[in-house]
């Protein structure tokens, strides 16, 4: 590999950094603008389909059940009304209604399209049903909400974004779903034009910065060249003082000071040991070596619920101050339980037990730490309230026990003592899953098996986590044995009994038990699912697992 002069390196580095920063800023800006345009597009579609749904005569629509109804006055009136909505809208290409039949197939009802090749008759099967349409077709009674596809999709007719609005009968039953398809070609074209302009500006900025980079490199090179000569003398143990080096760059002056300090230290050290030995010590360094071992550990991950919203509401100095107090409290409880605090990821904390120091009771320690963290955060919130601060943190925690690789991970010149492996990824999924169930601390089944004698837990669900293929059982950590209120134990008993009926497809019995506890978040989640499955039973091969399709 060739070598380069300092001047060339600095110019190249400065220009490269300028270009890289410009590209990063450009990419971030383009992404933000693109996301904003898409979000606005989705919001507009949501408003359009919601307004259009209010104009549909649902009772007349409900009377359209068989293909022969396509010749009825109700069908013609609804078709003409849909065409009027389409023609008065902006960029609406297709508008039609769909219905979920008893056999589970989604079919067209009324299609406003005039072209025979694009028209779908009443009863035609709707292919490629999107997840959002599935959700709209299974929406609970009274859901006054529009559903929009999360991203653009492409089919034989072009690139689209679709919006869906449930159509309810007067008695609250879902009759069908109104669908709007809007072309995305215009917004994608605007995005491309913006990106071309942005990349051109980045390239021009990098070119304009090259003369400035050359001048700065020249100013830095001269004192560094003299500093290099002095360091070469030190390497040869020529420790006599040289004329001072001055620079306008603070860091170079500090390097000169450090070199003088090293030279003075070596002059003193040389009096105690042979000079040859000193040369060897200076020439060699002892570095940590890359490597790790696989062993069982317990992993802990916490995160602050709604932190993004808090960060938008608070001033930067307030946010940093509150986050510092919060992380100090969390880390203190973790360290007090013997944890290795691996890293802070914004407001999230990753820690683990049983490495580097062994701890046979690492699952119990993790659970104790989780309860202590929740208690500490509650005390911190009370203290903030007493001080008149309008801030409260709610922490979600995931705990998992399993094997992972622990050790010095990284590159030869930069590494950290950390953990990697699938079990570490799972604890992140568990922490995020709290949001779905309204829980605070979730355990994996492996951890629960090791701590059930010391702690009270509740089976929450059998689920397939996002990105996983095998189902796992997750448990809510409620407290130590003997320290949980009898009322909560009663809720747990009813819930776990209801869950057993739920997995046996006895949804009615499960609902009766869950309806006793309307204030319990996991009960509300499972109750909603039971109601949905009662109306739309799961497939025959359903094993009682719930599939997560997002993190």
Coordinates of C-alpha atoms in Angstrom, one line a residue:
X1 CA 0.0 0.0 0.0
X2 CA 1.4 3.4 -1.0
X3 CA 2.2 6.2 1.4
X4 CA 1.1 9.9 1.1
X5 CA 2.4 13.2 2.3
X6 CA 0.7 14.9 5.2
X7 CA -0.4 17.8 3.0
X8 CA -2.1 15.4 0.6
X9 CA -3.7 13.4 3.4
X10 CA -5.0 16.5 5.1
X11 CA -6.4 17.9 1.9
X12 CA -8.0 14.6 1.0
X13 CA -9.3 14.1 4.5
X14 CA -10.8 17.6 4.8
X15 CA -12.4 17.3 1.3
X16 CA -13.5 13.8 2.0
X17 CA -15.0 14.8 5.4
X18 CA -16.7 17.8 3.8
X19 CA -18.1 15.6 1.1
X20 CA -19.1 12.9 3.6
X21 CA -20.8 15.4 5.9
X22 CA -22.6 17.0 2.9
X23 CA -23.7 13.6 1.7
X24 CA -24.9 12.6 5.2
X25 CA -26.7 15.9 5.6
X26 CA -28.1 15.6 2.1
X27 CA -29.2 12.0 2.7
X28 CA -30.7 12.8 6.0
X29 CA -32.5 15.8 4.6
X30 CA -33.7 13.9 1.6
X31 CA -34.9 11.1 3.9
X32 CA -36.7 13.6 6.1
X33 CA -38.3 15.4 3.2
X34 CA -39.3 12.1 1.6
X35 CA -40.8 10.9 4.9
X36 CA -42.6 14.2 5.4
X37 CA -44.0 14.1 1.8
X38 CA -45.1 10.5 2.3
X39 CA -46.6 11.3 5.7
X40 CA -48.5 14.3 4.3
X41 CA -49.6 12.1 1.4
X42 CA -50.8 9.4 3.8
X43 CA -52.6 12.0 6.0
X44 CA -54.3 13.5 3.0
X45 CA -55.4 10.0 1.9
X46 CA -56.7 9.2 5.4
X47 CA -58.8 12.4 5.4
X48 CA -60.1 11.7 1.9
X49 CA -61.2 8.1 2.6
X50 CA -62.7 9.1 6.0
X51 CA -64.8 11.9 4.4
X52 CA -65.8 9.7 1.5
X53 CA -66.9 6.9 3.8
X54 CA -69.3 9.2 5.5
X55 CA -71.1 9.8 2.2
X56 CA -71.8 6.1 1.5
X57 CA -75.3 4.7 2.0
X58 CA -74.2 1.7 4.0
X59 CA -77.7 0.2 4.2
X60 CA -78.1 0.3 0.5
X61 CA -74.6 -1.2 0.1
X62 CA -75.4 -4.0 2.5
X63 CA -78.2 -5.1 0.2
X64 CA -75.7 -5.9 -2.5
X65 CA -74.9 -9.5 -1.8
X66 CA -74.9 -11.6 -5.0
X67 CA -73.7 -10.9 -8.6
X68 CA -77.3 -10.4 -9.8
X69 CA -77.5 -7.4 -7.5
X70 CA -75.1 -5.6 -9.8
X71 CA -78.1 -4.7 -12.0
X72 CA -80.0 -3.2 -9.1
X73 CA -80.7 0.6 -8.6
X74 CA -78.7 0.5 -5.4
X75 CA -75.6 -0.7 -7.2
X76 CA -75.9 1.9 -9.9
X77 CA -76.5 4.7 -7.5
X78 CA -73.5 3.7 -5.3
X79 CA -71.3 3.2 -8.4
X80 CA -72.2 6.7 -9.7
X81 CA -71.6 8.2 -6.3
X82 CA -68.2 6.6 -6.1
X83 CA -67.4 8.0 -9.6
X84 CA -68.4 11.4 -8.4
X85 CA -66.1 11.1 -5.4
X86 CA -63.2 10.0 -7.6
X87 CA -63.7 12.7 -10.2
X88 CA -63.9 15.5 -7.6
X89 CA -60.8 14.2 -5.7
X90 CA -57.2 14.9 -6.7
X91 CA -55.1 12.0 -8.2
X92 CA -57.6 9.4 -7.1
X93 CA -57.3 6.6 -9.7
X94 CA -59.4 3.8 -8.3
X95 CA -62.2 3.8 -5.8
X96 CA -64.2 0.7 -4.8
X97 CA -65.6 -1.3 -1.9
X98 CA -64.6 -4.7 -0.6
X99 CA -66.2 -7.2 1.8
X100 CA -64.9 -10.2 3.8
X101 CA -67.0 -13.3 3.0
X102 CA -67.8 -16.0 5.5
X103 CA -65.3 -18.3 3.7
X104 CA -62.5 -15.8 4.5
X105 CA -62.1 -14.5 1.0
X106 CA -62.1 -10.7 0.2
X107 CA -64.3 -9.8 -2.7
X108 CA -65.3 -6.7 -4.6
X109 CA -68.7 -5.1 -4.1
X110 CA -69.0 -1.8 -6.0
X111 CA -66.3 -0.7 -8.5
X112 CA -66.4 2.8 -10.0
X113 CA -64.0 1.9 -12.9
X114 CA -65.5 2.4 -16.4
X115 CA -62.8 0.5 -18.4
X116 CA -63.7 -3.1 -18.9
X117 CA -60.1 -4.3 -18.5
X118 CA -59.9 -2.6 -15.1
X119 CA -63.5 -3.3 -13.8
X120 CA -64.1 -5.8 -11.1
X121 CA -67.6 -7.3 -10.8
X122 CA -69.6 -7.8 -7.6
X123 CA -68.3 -11.0 -6.1
X124 CA -64.9 -11.0 -7.9
X125 CA -62.1 -12.2 -5.5
X126 CA -59.7 -9.4 -4.4
X127 CA -56.1 -10.7 -4.8
X128 CA -53.1 -9.5 -2.8
X129 CA -54.9 -8.2 0.2
X130 CA -52.6 -5.8 2.1
X131 CA -52.1 -6.0 5.9
X132 CA -53.9 -2.6 6.3
X133 CA -56.9 -3.9 4.5
X134 CA -56.9 -7.0 6.7
X135 CA -56.9 -4.8 9.7
X136 CA -59.7 -2.6 8.4
X137 CA -61.8 -5.7 7.6
X138 CA -61.4 -7.0 11.1
X139 CA -61.8 -3.6 12.8
X140 CA -63.9 -3.7 16.1
X141 CA -67.3 -2.1 16.1
X142 CA -67.2 1.7 16.2
X143 CA -63.6 2.1 15.0
X144 CA -63.8 5.5 13.4
X145 CA -60.4 5.3 11.8
X146 CA -58.9 5.2 8.4
X147 CA -56.1 2.8 7.5
X148 CA -53.4 3.7 5.0
X149 CA -50.6 1.5 3.6
X150 CA -47.3 2.2 5.3
X151 CA -45.4 2.6 2.1
X152 CA -45.8 2.7 -1.7
X153 CA -46.3 -0.5 -3.5
X154 CA -46.0 -1.5 -7.2
X155 CA -48.3 -3.7 -9.2
X156 CA -49.2 -4.2 -12.9
X157 CA -51.0 -0.8 -12.9
X158 CA -48.2 1.3 -11.4
X159 CA -47.0 2.5 -8.1
X160 CA -49.7 3.3 -5.5
X161 CA -50.7 4.1 -2.0
X162 CA -54.1 2.9 -0.7
X163 CA -56.4 4.0 2.0
X164 CA -59.2 2.0 3.7
X165 CA -62.2 3.1 5.7
X166 CA -64.6 0.7 7.4
X167 CA -68.3 1.1 6.5
X168 CA -70.6 0.3 9.5
X169 CA -74.3 -0.4 9.5
X170 CA -76.5 1.5 11.9
X171 CA -76.3 -1.3 14.4
X172 CA -72.5 -1.1 14.5
X173 CA -71.7 -4.1 12.4
X174 CA -69.0 -3.9 9.8
X175 CA -70.4 -4.3 6.3
X176 CA -67.5 -3.5 4.0
X177 CA -64.4 -1.4 3.5
X178 CA -64.1 1.6 1.1
X179 CA -60.8 1.6 -0.8
X180 CA -59.0 4.6 -2.5
X181 CA -56.0 3.9 -4.7
X182 CA -53.9 7.0 -5.5
X183 CA -50.9 7.1 -7.9
X184 CA -47.5 7.9 -6.4
X185 CA -45.8 8.8 -9.6
X186 CA -46.0 12.6 -9.0
X187 CA -44.6 12.5 -5.5
X188 CA -41.8 10.1 -6.4
X189 CA -40.8 12.4 -9.3
X190 CA -40.7 15.4 -7.0
X191 CA -38.4 13.4 -4.6
X192 CA -36.0 12.6 -7.4
X193 CA -35.8 16.2 -8.6
X194 CA -35.1 17.3 -5.0
X195 CA -32.4 14.6 -4.6
X196 CA -30.6 15.5 -7.9
X197 CA -30.5 19.2 -6.8
X198 CA -29.2 18.2 -3.3
X199 CA -26.4 15.9 -4.6
X200 CA -25.3 18.5 -7.1
X201 CA -25.0 21.1 -4.3
X202 CA -23.0 18.7 -2.1
X203 CA -20.5 18.0 -4.9
X204 CA -20.1 21.7 -5.6
X205 CA -19.5 22.4 -1.9
X206 CA -16.8 19.8 -1.8
X207 CA -15.0 21.4 -4.7
X208 CA -15.2 24.8 -3.3
X209 CA -13.7 23.6 0.0
X210 CA -10.5 22.2 -1.6
X211 CA -8.5 25.5 -1.7
X212 CA -9.3 26.1 2.0
X213 CA -8.3 22.6 2.8
X214 CA -5.0 23.1 1.1
X215 CA -4.2 26.3 3.0
X216 CA -5.1 24.7 6.3
X217 CA -3.0 21.6 5.5
X218 CA 0.0 23.8 4.8
X219 CA -0.4 25.7 8.2
X220 CA -0.6 22.4 10.1
X221 CA 2.2 20.5 8.2
X222 CA 5.1 22.7 9.1
X223 CA 5.0 22.4 12.9
X224 CA 4.1 18.7 12.6
X225 CA 7.1 18.1 10.4
X226 CA 9.4 19.6 13.1
X227 CA 7.5 17.6 15.7
X228 CA 8.1 14.4 13.7
X229 CA 11.8 15.1 13.7
X230 CA 11.9 15.6 17.4
X231 CA 10.0 12.4 18.0
X232 CA 12.4 10.5 15.7
X233 CA 15.2 11.8 18.0
X234 CA 13.4 10.6 21.1
X235 CA 13.0 7.1 19.5
X236 CA 16.8 7.1 19.1
X237 CA 17.2 8.2 22.7
X238 CA 18.6 11.6 21.7
X239 CA 16.9 13.3 24.6
X240 CA 18.5 16.7 24.4
X241 CA 16.1 19.7 24.3
X242 CA 15.4 21.4 20.9
X243 CA 14.2 24.8 19.9
X244 CA 10.5 25.2 20.9
X245 CA 7.8 24.6 18.3
X246 CA 4.9 27.1 18.1
X247 CA 1.6 26.6 16.3
X248 CA -1.7 28.3 16.2
X249 CA -3.3 24.8 16.6
X250 CA -3.9 24.1 20.2
X251 CA -3.7 20.4 19.8
X252 CA -0.2 20.6 18.2
X253 CA 1.0 22.8 21.1
X254 CA -0.3 20.1 23.5
X255 CA 1.5 17.4 21.6
X256 CA 4.7 19.4 21.9
X257 CA 4.1 19.7 25.7
X258 CA 3.4 16.0 25.9
X259 CA 6.6 15.3 23.9
X260 CA 8.6 17.5 26.2
X261 CA 7.1 15.7 29.2
X262 CA 7.9 12.3 27.8
X263 CA 11.4 13.4 27.0
X264 CA 11.9 14.6 30.6
X265 CA 10.4 11.4 31.9
X266 CA 12.6 9.2 29.7
X267 CA 15.7 11.2 30.8
X268 CA 14.8 10.3 34.4
X269 CA 13.8 6.8 33.6
X270 CA 17.0 6.2 31.7
X271 CA 18.9 6.6 35.0
X272 CA 17.3 3.5 36.5
X273 CA 17.3 1.0 33.6
X274 CA 19.5 0.3 30.7
X275 CA 18.9 2.4 27.6
X276 CA 18.3 -0.6 25.4
X277 CA 15.5 -1.8 27.6
X278 CA 13.9 1.6 27.5
X279 CA 14.0 1.5 23.7
X280 CA 12.2 -1.8 23.7
X281 CA 9.6 -0.5 26.1
X282 CA 9.0 2.6 24.0
X283 CA 8.9 0.6 20.7
X284 CA 6.5 -2.1 22.0
X285 CA 3.1 -1.8 23.6
X286 CA 0.9 -4.4 25.2
X287 CA -2.6 -4.3 23.7
X288 CA -5.8 -6.1 24.6
X289 CA -6.5 -9.0 22.3
X290 CA -9.7 -9.7 20.5
X291 CA -11.6 -12.7 21.6
X292 CA -14.6 -14.0 23.5
X293 CA -16.2 -17.0 25.1
X294 CA -19.7 -18.4 24.9
X295 CA -21.5 -18.8 28.2
X296 CA -24.9 -18.5 29.9
X297 CA -25.8 -15.0 31.0
X298 CA -28.9 -13.0 31.9
X299 CA -29.5 -9.8 29.9
X300 CA -31.3 -6.7 30.9
X301 CA -32.6 -3.9 28.6
X302 CA -34.6 -0.9 29.6
X303 CA -36.0 2.0 27.7
X304 CA -38.1 5.1 28.5
X305 CA -41.6 5.1 27.2
X306 CA -42.4 8.1 25.0
X307 CA -38.8 9.5 25.2
X308 CA -39.0 11.0 21.7
X309 CA -42.1 13.0 22.7
X310 CA -40.3 14.2 25.9
X311 CA -37.3 15.2 23.9
X312 CA -39.4 17.3 21.6
X313 CA -41.1 19.0 24.6
X314 CA -38.1 19.7 26.7
X315 CA -35.2 22.1 26.0
X316 CA -31.9 20.3 25.3
X317 CA -30.3 21.3 28.6
X318 CA -33.4 20.1 30.5
X319 CA -33.5 16.9 28.6
X320 CA -29.8 16.1 29.3
X321 CA -30.2 17.0 32.9
X322 CA -33.2 14.8 33.5
X323 CA -31.7 11.9 31.4
X324 CA -28.5 12.2 33.5
X325 CA -30.5 11.9 36.7
X326 CA -32.5 9.0 35.3
X327 CA -29.5 7.0 34.0
X328 CA -27.6 7.6 37.3
X329 CA -30.5 6.1 39.2
X330 CA -30.9 3.1 36.8
X331 CA -27.1 2.4 36.7
X332 CA -26.8 2.6 40.5
X333 CA -29.5 -0.1 41.0
X334 CA -27.9 -2.3 38.3
X335 CA -24.4 -1.9 39.7
X336 CA -25.7 -2.6 43.1
X337 CA -27.1 -5.9 41.9
X338 CA -23.7 -6.8 40.4
X339 CA -24.5 -6.1 36.8
X340 CA -22.0 -5.2 34.0
X341 CA -23.5 -2.1 32.4
X342 CA -22.6 -2.6 28.8
X343 CA -23.8 0.5 27.1
X344 CA -26.2 3.4 26.9
X345 CA -28.1 3.7 23.7
X346 CA -29.8 7.1 24.1
X347 CA -32.2 6.6 26.9
X348 CA -31.9 2.7 26.7
X349 CA -29.6 0.7 29.0
X350 CA -28.1 -2.7 28.2
X351 CA -26.6 -4.7 31.1
X352 CA -25.8 -8.3 31.8
X353 CA -24.8 -10.7 34.6
X354 CA -22.4 -13.6 35.0
X355 CA -19.5 -12.0 33.1
X356 CA -16.7 -11.0 33.7
X357 CA -17.4 -12.0 37.3
X358 CA -19.3 -15.3 37.7
X359 CA -22.7 -15.2 39.5
X360 CA -24.7 -18.4 39.8
X361 CA -27.9 -16.5 40.7
X362 CA -27.7 -14.1 37.7
X363 CA -31.4 -14.5 36.8
X364 CA -32.5 -13.6 40.3
X365 CA -30.2 -10.7 40.4
X366 CA -31.6 -9.4 37.1
X367 CA -35.2 -9.6 38.5
X368 CA -34.2 -7.9 41.7
X369 CA -32.5 -5.1 39.7
X370 CA -35.6 -4.7 37.5
X371 CA -37.8 -4.2 40.5
X372 CA -35.3 -1.9 42.1
X373 CA -35.0 0.2 38.9
X374 CA -38.8 0.6 38.7
X375 CA -38.9 1.7 42.4
X376 CA -36.0 4.1 41.8
X377 CA -37.7 5.7 38.8
X378 CA -40.9 6.1 40.8
X379 CA -39.1 7.8 43.6
X380 CA -37.3 10.0 41.0
X381 CA -40.7 11.0 39.4
X382 CA -42.0 11.9 42.9
X383 CA -39.0 14.0 43.6
X384 CA -39.4 15.8 40.3
X385 CA -43.0 16.4 41.0
X386 CA -42.2 17.9 44.4
X387 CA -39.7 20.2 42.7
X388 CA -42.4 21.4 40.3
X389 CA -40.9 19.7 37.2
X390 CA -43.4 18.7 34.5
X391 CA -41.5 15.5 33.7
X392 CA -42.2 11.8 34.5
X393 CA -40.3 8.8 33.1
X394 CA -42.0 5.4 32.7
X395 CA -39.5 2.6 32.2
X396 CA -40.0 -0.6 30.2
X397 CA -37.7 -3.5 30.9
X398 CA -37.0 -6.8 29.2
X399 CA -35.0 -9.7 30.8
X400 CA -33.7 -12.9 29.1
X401 CA -31.4 -15.7 30.1
X402 CA -29.4 -17.6 27.5
X403 CA -26.0 -18.2 25.9
X404 CA -24.1 -15.5 24.1
X405 CA -20.6 -14.5 23.2
X406 CA -18.9 -12.2 25.7
X407 CA -15.5 -10.6 25.4
X408 CA -13.4 -8.0 23.6
X409 CA -15.4 -7.4 20.5
X410 CA -14.4 -4.9 17.8
X411 CA -11.4 -4.2 15.6
X412 CA -7.7 -4.5 16.4
X413 CA -7.4 -0.8 17.3
X414 CA -10.8 -0.3 18.9
X415 CA -12.8 -2.8 21.0
X416 CA -15.1 -3.0 23.9
X417 CA -16.1 -5.6 26.4
X418 CA -19.6 -6.5 25.3
X419 CA -22.1 -9.3 24.4
X420 CA -23.4 -10.4 21.0
X421 CA -25.8 -13.1 20.0
X422 CA -29.5 -14.0 19.3
X423 CA -30.4 -14.0 23.0
X424 CA -29.2 -10.4 23.3
X425 CA -31.5 -9.5 20.4
X426 CA -34.4 -11.2 22.1
X427 CA -34.1 -9.1 25.2
X428 CA -34.5 -6.0 23.0
X429 CA -37.7 -7.5 21.5
X430 CA -39.0 -8.2 25.0
X431 CA -38.4 -4.7 26.2
X432 CA -40.3 -3.3 23.2
X433 CA -43.1 -5.8 23.6
X434 CA -44.1 -4.1 26.9
X435 CA -45.6 -1.3 24.9
X436 CA -48.1 -3.7 23.2
X437 CA -49.3 -5.3 26.4
X438 CA -49.1 -2.3 28.7
X439 CA -46.6 -4.0 31.0
X440 CA -43.5 -2.8 32.7
X441 CA -41.2 -5.8 33.0
X442 CA -41.3 -8.9 30.7
X443 CA -39.3 -12.1 31.2
X444 CA -38.5 -14.8 28.7
X445 CA -39.5 -18.3 29.6
X446 CA -35.9 -19.3 30.3
X447 CA -35.6 -16.6 33.0
X448 CA -38.9 -17.4 34.5
X449 CA -38.0 -21.0 35.0
X450 CA -35.1 -20.0 37.1
X451 CA -36.8 -17.4 39.3
X452 CA -40.4 -18.7 39.7
X453 CA -39.6 -19.9 43.3
X454 CA -38.6 -16.4 44.3
X455 CA -40.8 -14.1 42.2
X456 CA -44.4 -13.8 41.2
X457 CA -44.9 -13.8 37.5
X458 CA -47.8 -13.8 35.1
X459 CA -48.0 -15.7 31.7
X460 CA -48.7 -12.9 29.3
X461 CA -48.7 -14.5 25.9
X462 CA -47.2 -17.1 23.6
X463 CA -45.8 -15.1 20.7
X464 CA -43.5 -15.2 17.8
X465 CA -41.3 -12.1 18.1
X466 CA -40.5 -9.9 15.1
X467 CA -37.7 -11.5 13.1
X468 CA -38.1 -14.9 14.8
X469 CA -39.7 -18.1 13.7
X470 CA -40.3 -20.1 16.9
X471 CA -42.9 -19.2 19.4
X472 CA -41.9 -18.3 23.0
X473 CA -43.8 -17.7 26.2
X474 CA -43.3 -14.3 27.9
X475 CA -44.1 -13.5 31.5
X476 CA -44.7 -10.3 33.4
X477 CA -42.6 -9.8 36.5
X478 CA -44.9 -8.6 39.3
X479 CA -42.8 -8.8 42.5
X480 CA -41.1 -11.0 45.0
X481 CA -43.0 -13.9 46.5
X482 CA -45.1 -12.7 49.5
X483 CA -44.9 -9.0 48.4
X484 CA -47.7 -9.0 45.8
X485 CA -51.2 -7.8 46.8
X486 CA -53.9 -10.5 46.9
X487 CA -56.0 -8.4 44.5
X488 CA -53.3 -8.6 41.9
X489 CA -52.8 -12.3 42.5
X490 CA -56.5 -12.8 41.8
X491 CA -56.1 -10.9 38.5
X492 CA -53.2 -13.2 37.6
X493 CA -55.2 -16.3 38.4
X494 CA -58.1 -15.3 36.2
X495 CA -55.8 -14.2 33.4
X496 CA -53.8 -17.4 33.3
X497 CA -57.0 -19.4 33.4
X498 CA -58.5 -17.3 30.6
X499 CA -55.3 -17.8 28.6
X500 CA -55.6 -21.5 28.9
X501 CA -59.1 -21.4 27.5
X502 CA -57.9 -19.0 24.8
X503 CA -55.3 -21.4 23.6
X504 CA -58.0 -24.2 23.6
X505 CA -60.1 -21.9 21.3
X506 CA -62.7 -21.5 24.1
X507 CA -62.9 -17.8 23.5
X508 CA -66.2 -17.2 25.2
X509 CA -65.1 -18.6 28.5
X510 CA -61.8 -16.6 28.3
X511 CA -63.8 -13.4 27.6
X512 CA -66.0 -14.0 30.7
X513 CA -62.9 -14.2 32.9
X514 CA -61.1 -11.2 31.3
X515 CA -64.1 -8.9 31.5
X516 CA -63.8 -9.0 35.3
X517 CA -60.7 -6.9 35.1
X518 CA -61.2 -4.0 32.7
X519 CA -58.4 -1.9 34.3
X520 CA -55.7 -4.6 33.6
X521 CA -53.9 -3.8 30.3
X522 CA -52.9 -7.4 29.4
X523 CA -56.5 -8.5 30.0
X524 CA -57.8 -5.8 27.7
X525 CA -55.4 -6.9 25.0
X526 CA -56.3 -10.6 25.2
X527 CA -60.0 -9.7 25.5
X528 CA -59.8 -7.8 22.2
X529 CA -58.1 -10.7 20.5
X530 CA -60.7 -13.1 21.8
X531 CA -63.5 -11.0 20.4
X532 CA -61.8 -10.9 17.1
X533 CA -61.2 -14.6 17.0
X534 CA -64.8 -15.2 18.1
X535 CA -66.0 -13.4 15.0
X536 CA -63.1 -14.6 12.7
X537 CA -61.7 -17.9 14.1
X538 CA -58.0 -18.5 13.5
X539 CA -56.8 -21.1 11.0
X540 CA -57.0 -24.8 11.9
X541 CA -53.2 -25.0 12.3
X542 CA -53.2 -22.1 14.8
X543 CA -51.1 -23.2 17.9
X544 CA -52.2 -20.3 20.1
X545 CA -49.2 -18.1 19.2
X546 CA -49.5 -14.4 18.3
X547 CA -47.3 -13.2 15.5
X548 CA -45.6 -9.8 15.8
X549 CA -45.0 -8.2 12.4
X550 CA -43.0 -5.2 13.7
X551 CA -40.5 -4.4 16.4

